Amino acid sequence: MGIIGSTIKPFKNTAFQAGKDFFDVTEKDIAGKWAVFFFYPADFTFVCPTELEDLADQYETLKGMGVEVFGASTDTHFSHKAWHDTSEKIGKCGYAFLGDQNHDLTNNFGVLREGVGLADRATFVVDPDGVIQIMEITCEGVGRNAAELVRKIKAAQYVRAHPGQVCPAKWEEGSETLAPSLDLVGKL
């Protein structure tokens, strides 16, 4: 999977979220909502907690935008809880963490490292119709920026709400957009 414009495949994964019992999440749970699937290689690692804490800092903003957030790795939901309970950085994360020890979700999104059993460092933004609108995959040593993710989701939400408009590079909420037309060809 993992291709812009494709629909997510059915899945069922057990999640850990602070203050809740373990619970199952399926594609039906995100139907009609925006969702972020934030894959990372493994719990108890090095770059991952910095990214997950950065995402936690943007979590309230994302929730306010109507976006569900899921951290996901090939660890179990038990491992996610243990990491949350023992790490200051991960302890700040209020969003759900999906366990994927069977590799179903990572295979569905096409981000399982063959022969390694770990997820790539990858982000997918899924729209309310279950269609992937944004994806980002980075190499092992390069962390992601949650503020940029928020900007991209705002742009995707704007484009969805305003057919015929597109958001140019570095677009920020409230900035001018473009309406593609023959009049613009070669003039930008």
mmCIF file of C-alpha atoms in Angstrom, residues 35-166:
data_model
loop_
_atom_site.group_PDB
_atom_site.id
_atom_site.type_symbol
_atom_site.label_atom_id
_atom_site.label_comp_id
_atom_site.label_asym_id
_atom_site.label_seq_id
_atom_site.Cartn_x
_atom_site.Cartn_y
_atom_site.Cartn_z
ATOM 1 C CA ALA A 35 -6.027 10.103 11.099
ATOM 2 C CA VAL A 36 -2.242 10.034 11.402
ATOM 3 C CA PHE A 37 -0.360 6.735 11.475
ATOM 4 C CA PHE A 38 3.109 7.552 12.820
ATOM 5 C CA PHE A 39 5.311 4.477 12.317
ATOM 6 C CA TYR A 40 8.660 4.170 14.057
ATOM 7 C CA PRO A 41 11.164 1.291 14.240
ATOM 8 C CA ALA A 42 10.966 0.207 17.886
ATOM 9 C CA ASP A 43 10.272 1.084 21.502
ATOM 10 C CA PHE A 44 13.236 1.831 23.788
ATOM 11 C CA THR A 45 15.314 3.370 20.990
ATOM 12 C CA PHE A 46 17.017 6.717 20.361
ATOM 13 C CA VAL A 47 15.537 8.957 17.636
ATOM 14 C CA CYS A 48 12.027 7.592 18.182
ATOM 15 C CA PRO A 49 11.387 9.159 21.621
ATOM 16 C CA THR A 50 12.412 12.591 20.338
ATOM 17 C CA GLU A 51 9.922 12.321 17.472
ATOM 18 C CA LEU A 52 7.139 10.897 19.627
ATOM 19 C CA GLU A 53 7.593 13.649 22.231
ATOM 20 C CA ASP A 54 7.533 16.267 19.442
ATOM 21 C CA LEU A 55 4.292 14.730 18.182
ATOM 22 C CA ALA A 56 2.929 14.801 21.748
ATOM 23 C CA ASP A 57 3.620 18.558 21.826
ATOM 24 C CA GLN A 58 1.307 18.933 18.783
ATOM 25 C CA TYR A 59 -1.319 16.420 19.937
ATOM 26 C CA GLU A 60 -3.810 18.953 21.341
ATOM 27 C CA THR A 61 -3.559 21.001 18.137
ATOM 28 C CA LEU A 62 -4.181 17.887 16.045
ATOM 29 C CA LYS A 63 -7.135 16.815 18.181
ATOM 30 C CA GLY A 64 -8.550 20.334 17.766
ATOM 31 C CA MET A 65 -8.297 19.820 14.004
ATOM 32 C CA GLY A 66 -10.308 16.600 14.279
ATOM 33 C CA VAL A 67 -7.288 14.338 13.734
ATOM 34 C CA GLU A 68 -6.849 10.958 15.454
ATOM 35 C CA VAL A 69 -3.184 10.118 16.128
ATOM 36 C CA PHE A 70 -1.678 6.631 16.337
ATOM 37 C CA GLY A 71 1.947 5.814 17.040
ATOM 38 C CA ALA A 72 2.759 2.401 15.566
ATOM 39 C CA SER A 73 5.636 -0.046 15.703
ATOM 40 C CA THR A 74 6.053 -3.792 15.524
ATOM 41 C CA ASP A 75 6.273 -3.955 19.325
ATOM 42 C CA THR A 76 3.379 -5.234 21.427
ATOM 43 C CA HIS A 77 0.871 -3.049 23.231
ATOM 44 C CA PHE A 78 2.466 -4.341 26.463
ATOM 45 C CA SER A 79 5.850 -2.981 25.382
ATOM 46 C CA HIS A 80 4.220 0.365 24.537
ATOM 47 C CA LYS A 81 2.783 0.551 28.055
ATOM 48 C CA ALA A 82 6.120 -0.363 29.653
ATOM 49 C CA TRP A 83 7.919 2.318 27.619
ATOM 50 C CA HIS A 84 5.257 4.884 28.486
ATOM 51 C CA ASP A 85 5.558 4.040 32.175
ATOM 52 C CA THR A 86 9.375 4.261 32.265
ATOM 53 C CA SER A 87 10.307 7.075 29.850
ATOM 54 C CA GLU A 88 9.834 10.743 30.652
ATOM 55 C CA LYS A 89 9.512 11.620 26.955
ATOM 56 C CA ILE A 90 7.060 8.828 26.095
ATOM 57 C CA GLY A 91 5.157 9.482 29.317
ATOM 58 C CA LYS A 92 4.087 12.813 27.765
ATOM 59 C CA CYS A 93 2.333 11.045 24.861
ATOM 60 C CA GLY A 94 -1.442 11.084 25.219
ATOM 61 C CA TYR A 95 -2.240 9.513 21.857
ATOM 62 C CA ALA A 96 -2.710 5.791 21.217
ATOM 63 C CA PHE A 97 0.126 3.405 20.365
ATOM 64 C CA LEU A 98 -0.745 0.451 18.138
ATOM 65 C CA GLY A 99 0.990 -2.869 18.685
ATOM 66 C CA ASP A 100 1.807 -4.681 15.451
ATOM 67 C CA GLN A 101 3.792 -7.753 16.394
ATOM 68 C CA ASN A 102 2.098 -9.717 13.578
ATOM 69 C CA HIS A 103 3.209 -7.052 11.055
ATOM 70 C CA ASP A 104 -0.281 -6.742 9.562
ATOM 71 C CA LEU A 105 -0.427 -2.937 9.794
ATOM 72 C CA THR A 106 3.163 -2.341 8.684
ATOM 73 C CA ASN A 107 2.593 -4.655 5.713
ATOM 74 C CA ASN A 108 -0.708 -2.921 4.888
ATOM 75 C CA PHE A 109 1.117 0.406 4.686
ATOM 76 C CA GLY A 110 4.145 -1.118 2.944
ATOM 77 C CA VAL A 111 6.661 -0.030 5.585
ATOM 78 C CA LEU A 112 7.892 -3.329 7.056
ATOM 79 C CA ARG A 113 11.640 -3.772 6.648
ATOM 80 C CA GLU A 114 11.925 -7.213 5.101
ATOM 81 C CA GLY A 115 14.114 -9.583 7.079
ATOM 82 C CA VAL A 116 14.385 -7.108 9.971
ATOM 83 C CA GLY A 117 10.877 -7.123 11.412
ATOM 84 C CA LEU A 118 10.828 -3.385 12.134
ATOM 85 C CA ALA A 119 8.790 -0.557 10.657
ATOM 86 C CA ASP A 120 10.352 2.206 8.617
ATOM 87 C CA ARG A 121 10.196 5.717 10.028
ATOM 88 C CA ALA A 122 7.008 6.690 8.163
ATOM 89 C CA THR A 123 3.999 8.971 8.494
ATOM 90 C CA PHE A 124 0.652 8.570 6.746
ATOM 91 C CA VAL A 125 -2.258 11.007 6.861
ATOM 92 C CA VAL A 126 -5.592 9.428 6.031
ATOM 93 C CA ASP A 127 -8.667 11.497 5.172
ATOM 94 C CA PRO A 128 -12.235 10.827 6.398
ATOM 95 C CA ASP A 129 -12.835 8.554 3.379
ATOM 96 C CA GLY A 130 -9.897 6.317 4.348
ATOM 97 C CA VAL A 131 -7.713 7.646 1.527
ATOM 98 C CA ILE A 132 -4.016 8.365 2.062
ATOM 99 C CA GLN A 133 -3.403 12.054 1.382
ATOM 100 C CA ILE A 134 0.111 12.514 2.781
ATOM 101 C CA MET A 135 3.024 10.152 3.312
ATOM 102 C CA GLU A 136 6.576 10.684 4.464
ATOM 103 C CA ILE A 137 9.270 8.062 4.874
ATOM 104 C CA THR A 138 12.719 8.925 6.175
ATOM 105 C CA CYS A 139 15.886 6.951 6.757
ATOM 106 C CA GLU A 140 16.693 5.498 10.149
ATOM 107 C CA GLY A 141 18.719 8.446 11.461
ATOM 108 C CA VAL A 142 16.472 11.333 10.362
ATOM 109 C CA GLY A 143 13.699 12.415 12.721
ATOM 110 C CA ARG A 144 10.475 14.080 11.604
ATOM 111 C CA ASN A 145 9.017 17.487 12.493
ATOM 112 C CA ALA A 146 5.498 17.452 13.980
ATOM 113 C CA ALA A 147 4.938 21.182 13.349
ATOM 114 C CA GLU A 148 5.485 20.554 9.633
ATOM 115 C CA LEU A 149 3.068 17.620 9.825
ATOM 116 C CA VAL A 150 0.429 19.934 11.306
ATOM 117 C CA ARG A 151 1.032 22.442 8.472
ATOM 118 C CA LYS A 152 0.629 19.721 5.846
ATOM 119 C CA ILE A 153 -2.595 18.427 7.412
ATOM 120 C CA LYS A 154 -4.020 21.956 7.504
ATOM 121 C CA ALA A 155 -3.228 22.238 3.795
ATOM 122 C CA ALA A 156 -4.829 18.857 3.035
ATOM 123 C CA GLN A 157 -7.931 19.814 5.008
ATOM 124 C CA TYR A 158 -8.103 23.154 3.191
ATOM 125 C CA VAL A 159 -7.832 21.523 -0.237
ATOM 126 C CA ARG A 160 -10.530 18.998 0.694
ATOM 127 C CA ALA A 161 -12.866 21.784 1.864
ATOM 128 C CA HIS A 162 -12.123 24.026 -1.145
ATOM 129 C CA PRO A 163 -12.272 22.014 -4.377
ATOM 130 C CA GLY A 164 -10.391 23.702 -7.184
ATOM 131 C CA GLN A 165 -7.859 25.309 -4.822
ATOM 132 C CA VAL A 166 -4.296 24.163 -4.157
#
